[in-house]
Amino acid sequence: MRYQLYYWTGIQGRGEFVRLALEDAGADYVDVARVEGDRAMRPFLDGKMAGARPFAPPFLKAGRSVIAQVANILHFLGPPLALVPKAESRRLQALQWQLTIADAVAEVHDNHHPVAGSLYYEEQRDEAIRRAEVFRRERLPRFLGYFEQMLEAAGGRHALGRHSYVDLSLFQLVRGLEYAYPKAMRRLARRTTRLRALADRIEQRPNIAAYIASPRRIAFNTQGIFRHYPELDG
Amino acid sequence: MRYQLYYWTGIQGRGEFVRLALEDAGADYVDVARVEGDRAMRPFLDGKMAGARPFAPPFLKAGRSVIAQVANILHFLGPPLALVPKAESRRLQALQWQLTIADAVAEVHDNHHPVAGSLYYEEQRDEAIRRAEVFRRERLPRFLGYFEQMLEAAGGRHALGRHSYVDLSLFQLVRGLEYAYPKAMRRLARRTTRLRALADRIEQRPNIAAYIASPRRIAFNTQGIFRHYPELDG
């Protein structure tokens, strides 16, 4: 199966959670928009292609199926990529983790776009500063504390007791937060030892290390979801 | 199977999407916090109970399993409540719908809480007014236009071509938006005929009609996710 991933070029964004799974598993895939341009996504978004129409990228074409929403894509890819335990109850746990990671990612996005995704950051900078301050104080410790304790409860090394797409997503979340909020993350270092160790281990997996060293890994930047604006880091 | 639903008392909130599925299917369930108080949720949220610890309500206890995240709960309940087609590909389509509904719900929530969930509306009213204006102009038509066209593509009567938990969630989304943004929704009436007809049909299903007439259905109010503040409706 050759998978076709569709996501905006130039940013890691939400597509990165899918890319990491495909790369880690050594899957055969094409990052279509990076070959054909963002316009390749348009017919799908306009409902002119067969399969479930996506509301937004990323989406994955697998044979005749079109699958959208990151957590849904990973739920679908988990079994064929051997990135989730087989039991239905364990797949549900993976999905629950992933949906909570998605909630954290959405809050991170809204920190720099609290008013509207269609306005520039500079047009909502005052609101962003106010929002990010509460995020750093309340939400960031709450999300990371939750993930850290869940990791501990699962044995400390893996979200699901064995390697899975959830570990890959936690790696991306940790690295994204470290890029966007370096000061806030340093303050939380002692309370996130398991998460940071997990991120380090993921980074050393051969396929992930090769991916990160390749031009396929786009650098974090201030166009993506995880953005570093010093004024939002306190 | 007697299901135990845990959600904040006093609001429909995200718990309502689960309640509607349980009620429509005539499932045996207890709305635990409404019997024992919100404190009944605390041991689960603190990670002191077996099962996957929830980050936040709602969560469902089914036998020994604890399942959190609305889309995950409905994905789990779909087969036993006969509220989703059986094929895996169709379950993925249902999950994709539900996750996009969840995205819309999250944006609606943030319209009245753009800075922080921990601050009162009155403390972020200026930001809310600014945000809701863009939401009404851009995001509301985009979400509803997407759902309307998806409904049309599926035959016009059901999101998945047959009754499912997605239809129940679309009902809740439409009624919530009509409560929160009556003027904006009237302006979109001609472009949402299928969605509104679907909501009317759901409301007439015997179990849903009985539920809505019962004291179990909490009225929409300005503590929940769908809130009516005239200044946010333009």
GROMACS .gro file of C-alpha atoms in nm:
model
  468
    1MET     CA    1   0.000   0.000   0.000
    2ARG     CA    2   0.140   0.338  -0.102
    3TYR     CA    3  -0.020   0.603   0.116
    4GLN     CA    4  -0.075   0.957  -0.008
    5LEU     CA    5  -0.055   1.221   0.262
    6TYR     CA    6  -0.200   1.564   0.190
    7TYR     CA    7  -0.096   1.858   0.404
    8TRP     CA    8   0.010   2.221   0.366
    9THR     CA    9   0.368   2.263   0.249
   10GLY     CA   10   0.613   2.466   0.454
   11ILE     CA   11   0.497   2.372   0.802
   12GLN     CA   12   0.500   2.067   1.026
   13GLY     CA   13   0.156   2.151   1.158
   14ARG     CA   14  -0.094   1.876   1.227
   15GLY     CA   15   0.039   1.677   0.931
   16GLU     CA   16   0.355   1.604   1.128
   17PHE     CA   17   0.175   1.367   1.365
   18VAL     CA   18   0.088   1.152   1.063
   19ARG     CA   19   0.430   1.190   0.899
   20LEU     CA   20   0.602   1.065   1.214
   21ALA     CA   21   0.392   0.748   1.213
   22LEU     CA   22   0.458   0.682   0.844
   23GLU     CA   23   0.830   0.753   0.881
   24ASP     CA   24   0.875   0.548   1.198
   25ALA     CA   25   0.706   0.248   1.036
   26GLY     CA   26   0.907   0.287   0.716
   27ALA     CA   27   0.579   0.306   0.525
   28ASP     CA   28   0.565   0.373   0.152
   29TYR     CA   29   0.409   0.718   0.123
   30VAL     CA   30   0.408   1.034  -0.083
   31ASP     CA   31   0.373   1.378   0.073
   32VAL     CA   32   0.164   1.491  -0.222
   33ALA     CA   33   0.151   1.868  -0.177
   34ARG     CA   34   0.529   1.883  -0.141
   35VAL     CA   35   0.551   1.733  -0.491
   36GLU     CA   36   0.252   1.890  -0.664
   37GLY     CA   37   0.187   2.200  -0.454
   38ASP     CA   38  -0.091   2.291  -0.212
   39ARG     CA   39  -0.341   2.314  -0.498
   40ALA     CA   40  -0.338   1.932  -0.520
   41MET     CA   41  -0.555   1.934  -0.207
   42ARG     CA   42  -0.825   2.156  -0.352
   43PRO     CA   43  -1.041   1.894  -0.534
   44PHE     CA   44  -1.062   1.691  -0.212
   45LEU     CA   45  -1.152   1.993   0.002
   46ASP     CA   46  -1.413   2.098  -0.256
   47GLY     CA   47  -1.579   1.757  -0.240
   48LYS     CA   48  -1.494   1.671  -0.598
   49MET     CA   49  -1.317   1.344  -0.516
   50ALA     CA   50  -1.458   1.012  -0.402
   51GLY     CA   51  -1.427   0.921  -0.034
   52ALA     CA   52  -1.515   1.113   0.280
   53ARG     CA   53  -1.457   1.482   0.208
   54PRO     CA   54  -1.207   1.640   0.449
   55PHE     CA   55  -1.297   1.961   0.632
   56ALA     CA   56  -0.928   2.053   0.637
   57PRO     CA   57  -0.582   1.900   0.586
   58PRO     CA   58  -0.422   1.671   0.683
   59PHE     CA   59  -0.594   1.386   0.507
   60LEU     CA   60  -0.470   1.052   0.385
   61LYS     CA   61  -0.557   0.862   0.071
   62ALA     CA   62  -0.525   0.488   0.117
   63GLY     CA   63  -0.649   0.298  -0.186
   64ARG     CA   64  -0.995   0.439  -0.247
   65SER     CA   65  -1.042   0.569   0.105
   66VAL     CA   66  -0.987   0.931   0.204
   67ILE     CA   67  -0.945   0.972   0.577
   68ALA     CA   68  -0.928   1.306   0.759
   69GLN     CA   69  -0.870   1.425   1.116
   70VAL     CA   70  -0.532   1.337   1.268
   71ALA     CA   71  -0.668   1.110   1.543
   72ASN     CA   72  -0.884   0.929   1.290
   73ILE     CA   73  -0.592   0.884   1.049
   74LEU     CA   74  -0.372   0.744   1.325
   75HIS     CA   75  -0.654   0.520   1.447
   76PHE     CA   76  -0.674   0.386   1.090
   77LEU     CA   77  -0.296   0.355   1.039
   78GLY     CA   78  -0.224   0.200   1.378
   79PRO     CA   79  -0.291  -0.165   1.286
   80PRO     CA   80  -0.130  -0.179   0.938
   81LEU     CA   81   0.176   0.010   1.064
   82ALA     CA   82   0.188  -0.200   1.384
   83LEU     CA   83   0.178   0.123   1.583
   84VAL     CA   84  -0.104   0.030   1.820
   85PRO     CA   85  -0.187  -0.280   2.026
   86LYS     CA   86  -0.438  -0.508   1.854
   87ALA     CA   87  -0.707  -0.531   2.123
   88GLU     CA   88  -1.004  -0.301   2.065
   89SER     CA   89  -0.986  -0.176   2.425
   90ARG     CA   90  -0.621  -0.074   2.372
   91ARG     CA   91  -0.703   0.101   2.046
   92LEU     CA   92  -0.963   0.303   2.236
   93GLN     CA   93  -0.700   0.399   2.493
   94ALA     CA   94  -0.470   0.511   2.213
   95LEU     CA   95  -0.748   0.716   2.060
   96GLN     CA   96  -0.823   0.874   2.398
   97TRP     CA   97  -0.457   0.973   2.440
   98GLN     CA   98  -0.444   1.109   2.087
   99LEU     CA   99  -0.761   1.315   2.130
  100THR     CA  100  -0.622   1.471   2.446
  101ILE     CA  101  -0.296   1.549   2.265
  102ALA     CA  102  -0.509   1.706   1.990
  103ASP     CA  103  -0.684   1.920   2.251
  104ALA     CA  104  -0.346   2.040   2.379
  105VAL     CA  105  -0.232   2.117   2.023
  106ALA     CA  106  -0.551   2.315   1.954
  107GLU     CA  107  -0.492   2.524   2.267
  108VAL     CA  108  -0.133   2.587   2.160
  109HIS     CA  109  -0.255   2.703   1.820
  110ASP     CA  110  -0.511   2.935   1.973
  111ASN     CA  111  -0.246   3.090   2.196
  112HIS     CA  112  -0.117   3.276   1.890
  113HIS     CA  113  -0.457   3.297   1.720
  114PRO     CA  114  -0.711   3.357   1.998
  115VAL     CA  115  -0.940   3.573   1.784
  116ALA     CA  116  -0.932   3.412   1.441
  117GLY     CA  117  -0.719   3.183   1.227
  118SER     CA  118  -0.782   3.416   0.936
  119LEU     CA  119  -0.616   3.717   1.101
  120TYR     CA  120  -0.242   3.769   1.130
  121TYR     CA  121  -0.076   3.713   1.466
  122GLU     CA  122   0.012   4.082   1.477
  123GLU     CA  123  -0.360   4.164   1.459
  124GLN     CA  124  -0.433   3.965   1.776
  125ARG     CA  125  -0.106   4.000   1.962
  126ASP     CA  126  -0.256   4.170   2.268
  127GLU     CA  127  -0.516   3.898   2.309
  128ALA     CA  128  -0.246   3.635   2.248
  129ILE     CA  129  -0.024   3.772   2.523
  130ARG     CA  130  -0.312   3.765   2.768
  131ARG     CA  131  -0.414   3.414   2.670
  132ALA     CA  132  -0.063   3.265   2.664
  133GLU     CA  133   0.003   3.389   3.018
  134VAL     CA  134  -0.288   3.182   3.152
  135PHE     CA  135  -0.192   2.891   2.930
  136ARG     CA  136   0.163   2.882   3.069
  137ARG     CA  137   0.042   2.908   3.427
  138GLU     CA  138  -0.258   2.673   3.418
  139ARG     CA  139  -0.303   2.466   3.106
  140LEU     CA  140   0.055   2.373   3.019
  141PRO     CA  141   0.129   2.224   3.364
  142ARG     CA  142  -0.212   2.056   3.364
  143PHE     CA  143  -0.169   1.886   3.026
  144LEU     CA  144   0.193   1.786   3.086
  145GLY     CA  145   0.121   1.674   3.441
  146TYR     CA  146  -0.158   1.456   3.309
  147PHE     CA  147   0.057   1.301   3.036
  148GLU     CA  148   0.348   1.250   3.277
  149GLN     CA  149   0.128   1.069   3.527
  150MET     CA  150  -0.040   0.861   3.257
  151LEU     CA  151   0.307   0.762   3.134
  152GLU     CA  152   0.411   0.669   3.487
  153ALA     CA  153   0.094   0.462   3.534
  154ALA     CA  154   0.173   0.275   3.211
  155GLY     CA  155   0.520   0.177   3.333
  156GLY     CA  156   0.710   0.494   3.250
  157ARG     CA  157   0.849   0.418   2.906
  158HIS     CA  158   0.550   0.401   2.671
  159ALA     CA  159   0.202   0.552   2.673
  160LEU     CA  160   0.051   0.212   2.603
  161GLY     CA  161   0.314  -0.011   2.764
  162ARG     CA  162   0.473  -0.070   2.421
  163HIS     CA  163   0.573   0.154   2.130
  164SER     CA  164   0.277   0.316   1.953
  165TYR     CA  165   0.175   0.619   1.753
  166VAL     CA  166   0.091   0.788   2.082
  167ASP     CA  167   0.459   0.791   2.181
  168LEU     CA  168   0.545   0.950   1.847
  169SER     CA  169   0.280   1.217   1.903
  170LEU     CA  170   0.405   1.285   2.255
  171PHE     CA  171   0.754   1.334   2.112
  172GLN     CA  172   0.616   1.591   1.867
  173LEU     CA  173   0.416   1.766   2.138
  174VAL     CA  174   0.718   1.791   2.371
  175ARG     CA  175   0.955   1.915   2.098
  176GLY     CA  176   0.695   2.162   1.974
  177LEU     CA  177   0.638   2.300   2.321
  178GLU     CA  178   1.014   2.323   2.384
  179TYR     CA  179   1.046   2.526   2.064
  180ALA     CA  180   0.749   2.753   2.135
  181TYR     CA  181   0.788   2.799   2.511
  182PRO     CA  182   1.153   2.730   2.603
  183LYS     CA  183   1.139   2.923   2.930
  184ALA     CA  184   0.810   2.776   3.045
  185MET     CA  185   0.927   2.427   2.955
  186ARG     CA  186   1.253   2.468   3.147
  187ARG     CA  187   1.053   2.561   3.454
  188LEU     CA  188   0.856   2.236   3.415
  189ALA     CA  189   1.164   2.019   3.351
  190ARG     CA  190   1.165   1.841   3.685
  191ARG     CA  191   0.797   1.759   3.653
  192THR     CA  192   0.830   1.618   3.300
  193THR     CA  193   1.124   1.379   3.330
  194ARG     CA  194   0.940   1.081   3.181
  195LEU     CA  195   0.799   1.279   2.890
  196ARG     CA  196   1.138   1.427   2.806
  197ALA     CA  197   1.309   1.089   2.831
  198LEU     CA  198   1.044   0.944   2.602
  199ALA     CA  199   1.103   1.223   2.349
  200ASP     CA  200   1.478   1.153   2.361
  201ARG     CA  201   1.424   0.782   2.302
  202ILE     CA  202   1.190   0.847   2.009
  203GLU     CA  203   1.443   1.081   1.855
  204GLN     CA  204   1.701   0.801   1.860
  205ARG     CA  205   1.486   0.545   1.681
  206PRO     CA  206   1.669   0.479   1.354
  207ASN     CA  207   1.385   0.576   1.121
  208ILE     CA  208   1.301   0.888   1.319
  209ALA     CA  209   1.667   0.992   1.344
  210ALA     CA  210   1.702   0.947   0.966
  211TYR     CA  211   1.382   1.143   0.906
  212ILE     CA  212   1.486   1.432   1.128
  213ALA     CA  213   1.824   1.448   0.952
  214SER     CA  214   1.652   1.451   0.612
  215PRO     CA  215   1.509   1.748   0.418
  216ARG     CA  216   1.167   1.589   0.468
  217ARG     CA  217   1.160   1.720   0.829
  218ILE     CA  218   1.062   2.084   0.802
  219ALA     CA  219   1.208   2.296   1.083
  220PHE     CA  220   0.976   2.446   1.343
  221ASN     CA  221   0.891   2.798   1.232
  222THR     CA  222   0.651   3.084   1.302
  223GLN     CA  223   0.404   2.974   1.037
  224GLY     CA  224   0.312   2.646   1.202
  225ILE     CA  225   0.115   2.545   1.509
  226PHE     CA  226   0.405   2.555   1.753
  227ARG     CA  227   0.537   2.912   1.719
  228HIS     CA  228   0.804   3.083   1.919
  229TYR     CA  229   0.715   3.442   1.999
  230PRO     CA  230   0.924   3.552   2.301
  231GLU     CA  231   0.637   3.768   2.430
  232LEU     CA  232   0.420   3.455   2.461
  233ASP     CA  233   0.683   3.275   2.670
  234GLY     CA  234   0.681   3.526   2.956
  235MET     CA  235  -2.482  -0.356   3.045
  236ARG     CA  236  -2.559  -0.060   3.272
  237TYR     CA  237  -2.348   0.233   3.161
  238GLN     CA  238  -2.235   0.500   3.405
  239LEU     CA  239  -2.199   0.844   3.252
  240TYR     CA  240  -1.998   1.105   3.439
  241TYR     CA  241  -2.042   1.470   3.353
  242TRP     CA  242  -2.084   1.805   3.525
  243THR     CA  243  -2.430   1.865   3.662
  244GLY     CA  244  -2.630   2.170   3.555
  245ILE     CA  245  -2.521   2.191   3.193
  246GLN     CA  246  -2.569   1.996   2.873
  247GLY     CA  247  -2.212   2.060   2.768
  248ARG     CA  248  -2.011   1.792   2.596
  249GLY     CA  249  -2.187   1.525   2.800
  250GLU     CA  250  -2.505   1.586   2.602
  251PHE     CA  251  -2.362   1.424   2.289
  252VAL     CA  252  -2.324   1.101   2.488
  253ARG     CA  253  -2.660   1.137   2.664
  254LEU     CA  254  -2.842   1.169   2.333
  255ALA     CA  255  -2.691   0.843   2.209
  256LEU     CA  256  -2.779   0.659   2.531
  257GLU     CA  257  -3.132   0.803   2.536
  258ASP     CA  258  -3.202   0.740   2.167
  259ALA     CA  259  -3.095   0.377   2.201
  260GLY     CA  260  -3.296   0.329   2.520
  261ALA     CA  261  -2.976   0.218   2.693
  262ASP     CA  262  -2.963   0.140   3.062
  263TYR     CA  263  -2.750   0.417   3.211
  264VAL     CA  264  -2.700   0.628   3.519
  265ASP     CA  265  -2.599   0.994   3.500
  266VAL     CA  266  -2.384   0.951   3.808
  267ALA     CA  267  -2.303   1.310   3.905
  268ARG     CA  268  -2.670   1.403   3.891
  269VAL     CA  269  -2.731   1.142   4.162
  270GLU     CA  270  -2.415   1.168   4.368
  271GLY     CA  271  -2.287   1.516   4.285
  272ASP     CA  272  -1.989   1.638   4.084
  273ARG     CA  273  -1.751   1.510   4.351
  274ALA     CA  274  -1.822   1.155   4.231
  275MET     CA  275  -1.597   1.232   3.933
  276ARG     CA  276  -1.298   1.334   4.142
  277PRO     CA  277  -1.138   0.989   4.207
  278PHE     CA  278  -1.141   0.919   3.832
  279LEU     CA  279  -0.992   1.257   3.741
  280ASP     CA  280  -0.729   1.212   4.011
  281GLY     CA  281  -0.624   0.878   3.864
  282LYS     CA  282  -0.734   0.682   4.169
  283MET     CA  283  -0.963   0.443   3.979
  284ALA     CA  284  -0.878   0.157   3.744
  285GLY     CA  285  -0.915   0.218   3.371
  286ALA     CA  286  -0.782   0.493   3.146
  287ARG     CA  287  -0.776   0.813   3.351
  288PRO     CA  288  -0.983   1.092   3.193
  289PHE     CA  289  -0.833   1.435   3.140
  290ALA     CA  290  -1.180   1.587   3.181
  291PRO     CA  291  -1.549   1.490   3.183
  292PRO     CA  292  -1.743   1.345   3.015
  293PHE     CA  293  -1.631   0.989   3.068
  294LEU     CA  294  -1.816   0.661   3.062
  295LYS     CA  295  -1.775   0.358   3.280
  296ALA     CA  296  -1.872   0.038   3.102
  297GLY     CA  297  -1.793  -0.267   3.309
  298ARG     CA  298  -1.430  -0.224   3.408
  299SER     CA  299  -1.350   0.017   3.125
  300VAL     CA  300  -1.335   0.392   3.169
  301ILE     CA  301  -1.356   0.576   2.838
  302ALA     CA  302  -1.309   0.950   2.792
  303GLN     CA  303  -1.332   1.201   2.506
  304VAL     CA  304  -1.675   1.236   2.342
  305ALA     CA  305  -1.573   1.107   1.999
  306ASN     CA  306  -1.401   0.809   2.161
  307ILE     CA  307  -1.703   0.731   2.378
  308LEU     CA  308  -1.936   0.743   2.078
  309HIS     CA  309  -1.695   0.533   1.873
  310PHE     CA  310  -1.711   0.277   2.154
  311LEU     CA  311  -2.089   0.297   2.204
  312GLY     CA  312  -2.177   0.293   1.834
  313PRO     CA  313  -2.179  -0.086   1.782
  314PRO     CA  314  -2.352  -0.198   2.105
  315LEU     CA  315  -2.616   0.075   2.070
  316ALA     CA  316  -2.653   0.003   1.696
  317LEU     CA  317  -2.579   0.369   1.629
  318VAL     CA  318  -2.309   0.322   1.365
  319PRO     CA  319  -2.274   0.100   1.058
  320LYS     CA  320  -2.073  -0.215   1.126
  321ALA     CA  321  -1.804  -0.186   0.858
  322GLU     CA  322  -1.474  -0.049   0.986
  323SER     CA  323  -1.458   0.201   0.698
  324ARG     CA  324  -1.798   0.338   0.795
  325ARG     CA  325  -1.699   0.363   1.160
  326LEU     CA  326  -1.402   0.572   1.050
  327GLN     CA  327  -1.634   0.801   0.853
  328ALA     CA  328  -1.851   0.840   1.162
  329LEU     CA  329  -1.546   0.922   1.371
  330GLN     CA  330  -1.432   1.177   1.113
  331TRP     CA  331  -1.774   1.348   1.124
  332GLN     CA  332  -1.774   1.345   1.502
  333LEU     CA  333  -1.424   1.493   1.527
  334THR     CA  334  -1.522   1.776   1.295
  335ILE     CA  335  -1.835   1.837   1.503
  336ALA     CA  336  -1.607   1.842   1.810
  337ASP     CA  337  -1.388   2.103   1.640
  338ALA     CA  338  -1.694   2.319   1.577
  339VAL     CA  339  -1.806   2.278   1.939
  340ALA     CA  340  -1.460   2.378   2.065
  341GLU     CA  341  -1.470   2.694   1.854
  342VAL     CA  342  -1.816   2.776   1.988
  343HIS     CA  343  -1.686   2.735   2.342
  344ASP     CA  344  -1.389   2.957   2.277
  345ASN     CA  345  -1.614   3.229   2.137
  346HIS     CA  346  -1.718   3.309   2.493
  347HIS     CA  347  -1.385   3.205   2.648
  348PRO     CA  348  -1.116   3.316   2.403
  349VAL     CA  349  -0.858   3.396   2.673
  350ALA     CA  350  -0.908   3.123   2.934
  351GLY     CA  351  -1.165   2.874   3.055
  352SER     CA  352  -1.070   2.968   3.409
  353LEU     CA  353  -1.174   3.333   3.371
  354TYR     CA  354  -1.532   3.457   3.377
  355TYR     CA  355  -1.694   3.558   3.050
  356GLU     CA  356  -1.713   3.914   3.179
  357GLU     CA  357  -1.335   3.919   3.212
  358GLN     CA  358  -1.287   3.840   2.843
  359ARG     CA  359  -1.597   3.998   2.694
  360ASP     CA  360  -1.410   4.239   2.468
  361GLU     CA  361  -1.200   3.959   2.320
  362ALA     CA  362  -1.514   3.745   2.289
  363ILE     CA  363  -1.699   4.011   2.091
  364ARG     CA  364  -1.409   4.044   1.852
  365ARG     CA  365  -1.374   3.670   1.810
  366ALA     CA  366  -1.746   3.594   1.771
  367GLU     CA  367  -1.776   3.848   1.491
  368VAL     CA  368  -1.522   3.657   1.280
  369PHE     CA  369  -1.677   3.326   1.383
  370ARG     CA  370  -2.023   3.430   1.262
  371ARG     CA  371  -1.888   3.566   0.935
  372GLU     CA  372  -1.635   3.296   0.846
  373ARG     CA  373  -1.636   2.984   1.058
  374LEU     CA  374  -2.008   2.930   1.119
  375PRO     CA  375  -2.096   2.934   0.744
  376ARG     CA  376  -1.792   2.721   0.671
  377PHE     CA  377  -1.875   2.449   0.924
  378LEU     CA  378  -2.247   2.444   0.844
  379GLY     CA  379  -2.184   2.459   0.470
  380TYR     CA  380  -1.953   2.162   0.503
  381PHE     CA  381  -2.200   1.959   0.707
  382GLU     CA  382  -2.488   2.053   0.473
  383GLN     CA  383  -2.295   1.939   0.168
  384MET     CA  384  -2.176   1.621   0.337
  385LEU     CA  385  -2.539   1.548   0.427
  386GLU     CA  386  -2.645   1.611   0.067
  387ALA     CA  387  -2.369   1.383  -0.064
  388ALA     CA  388  -2.491   1.107   0.171
  389GLY     CA  389  -2.846   1.123   0.034
  390GLY     CA  390  -2.979   1.417   0.234
  391ARG     CA  391  -3.139   1.244   0.531
  392HIS     CA  392  -2.857   1.091   0.732
  393ALA     CA  393  -2.489   1.167   0.774
  394LEU     CA  394  -2.403   0.804   0.708
  395GLY     CA  395  -2.696   0.707   0.488
  396ARG     CA  396  -2.874   0.555   0.789
  397HIS     CA  397  -2.943   0.668   1.145
  398SER     CA  398  -2.630   0.700   1.358
  399TYR     CA  399  -2.482   0.884   1.653
  400VAL     CA  400  -2.358   1.146   1.406
  401ASP     CA  401  -2.717   1.249   1.327
  402LEU     CA  402  -2.783   1.288   1.700
  403SER     CA  403  -2.474   1.505   1.739
  404LEU     CA  404  -2.572   1.718   1.438
  405PHE     CA  405  -2.912   1.772   1.603
  406GLN     CA  406  -2.739   1.892   1.919
  407LEU     CA  407  -2.502   2.116   1.726
  408VAL     CA  408  -2.786   2.278   1.529
  409ARG     CA  409  -3.006   2.333   1.835
  410GLY     CA  410  -2.712   2.468   2.032
  411LEU     CA  411  -2.619   2.711   1.761
  412GLU     CA  412  -2.983   2.821   1.723
  413TYR     CA  413  -2.989   2.894   2.096
  414ALA     CA  414  -2.655   3.076   2.102
  415TYR     CA  415  -2.673   3.264   1.772
  416PRO     CA  416  -3.040   3.298   1.673
  417LYS     CA  417  -2.982   3.592   1.440
  418ALA     CA  418  -2.680   3.442   1.267
  419MET     CA  419  -2.860   3.111   1.227
  420ARG     CA  420  -3.167   3.277   1.075
  421ARG     CA  421  -2.942   3.439   0.817
  422LEU     CA  422  -2.808   3.093   0.728
  423ALA     CA  423  -3.151   2.927   0.719
  424ARG     CA  424  -3.171   2.886   0.341
  425ARG     CA  425  -2.825   2.736   0.327
  426THR     CA  426  -2.895   2.483   0.605
  427THR     CA  427  -3.226   2.327   0.499
  428ARG     CA  428  -3.105   1.968   0.522
  429LEU     CA  429  -2.938   2.016   0.861
  430ARG     CA  430  -3.248   2.180   1.004
  431ALA     CA  431  -3.477   1.912   0.863
  432LEU     CA  432  -3.250   1.647   1.013
  433ALA     CA  433  -3.267   1.820   1.352
  434ASP     CA  434  -3.648   1.827   1.329
  435ARG     CA  435  -3.664   1.456   1.247
  436ILE     CA  436  -3.430   1.367   1.533
  437GLU     CA  437  -3.644   1.569   1.773
  438GLN     CA  438  -3.946   1.360   1.674
  439ARG     CA  439  -3.786   1.024   1.738
  440PRO     CA  440  -3.991   0.875   2.025
  441ASN     CA  441  -3.701   0.827   2.267
  442ILE     CA  442  -3.556   1.170   2.194
  443ALA     CA  443  -3.896   1.340   2.223
  444ALA     CA  444  -3.952   1.167   2.558
  445TYR     CA  445  -3.605   1.265   2.674
  446ILE     CA  446  -3.648   1.629   2.577
  447ALA     CA  447  -3.984   1.640   2.760
  448SER     CA  448  -3.826   1.487   3.071
  449PRO     CA  449  -3.639   1.661   3.354
  450ARG     CA  450  -3.329   1.473   3.238
  451ARG     CA  451  -3.287   1.723   2.952
  452ILE     CA  452  -3.126   2.030   3.107
  453ALA     CA  453  -3.222   2.352   2.928
  454PHE     CA  454  -2.960   2.545   2.734
  455ASN     CA  455  -2.816   2.809   2.963
  456THR     CA  456  -2.528   3.053   2.996
  457GLN     CA  457  -2.314   2.810   3.194
  458GLY     CA  458  -2.277   2.556   2.916
  459ILE     CA  459  -2.090   2.544   2.586
  460PHE     CA  460  -2.364   2.694   2.373
  461ARG     CA  461  -2.431   3.029   2.541
  462HIS     CA  462  -2.656   3.306   2.428
  463TYR     CA  463  -2.503   3.648   2.481
  464PRO     CA  464  -2.678   3.898   2.251
  465GLU     CA  465  -2.354   4.090   2.200
  466LEU     CA  466  -2.195   3.777   2.048
  467ASP     CA  467  -2.478   3.737   1.798
  468GLY     CA  468  -2.419   4.072   1.626
   0.00000   0.00000   0.00000
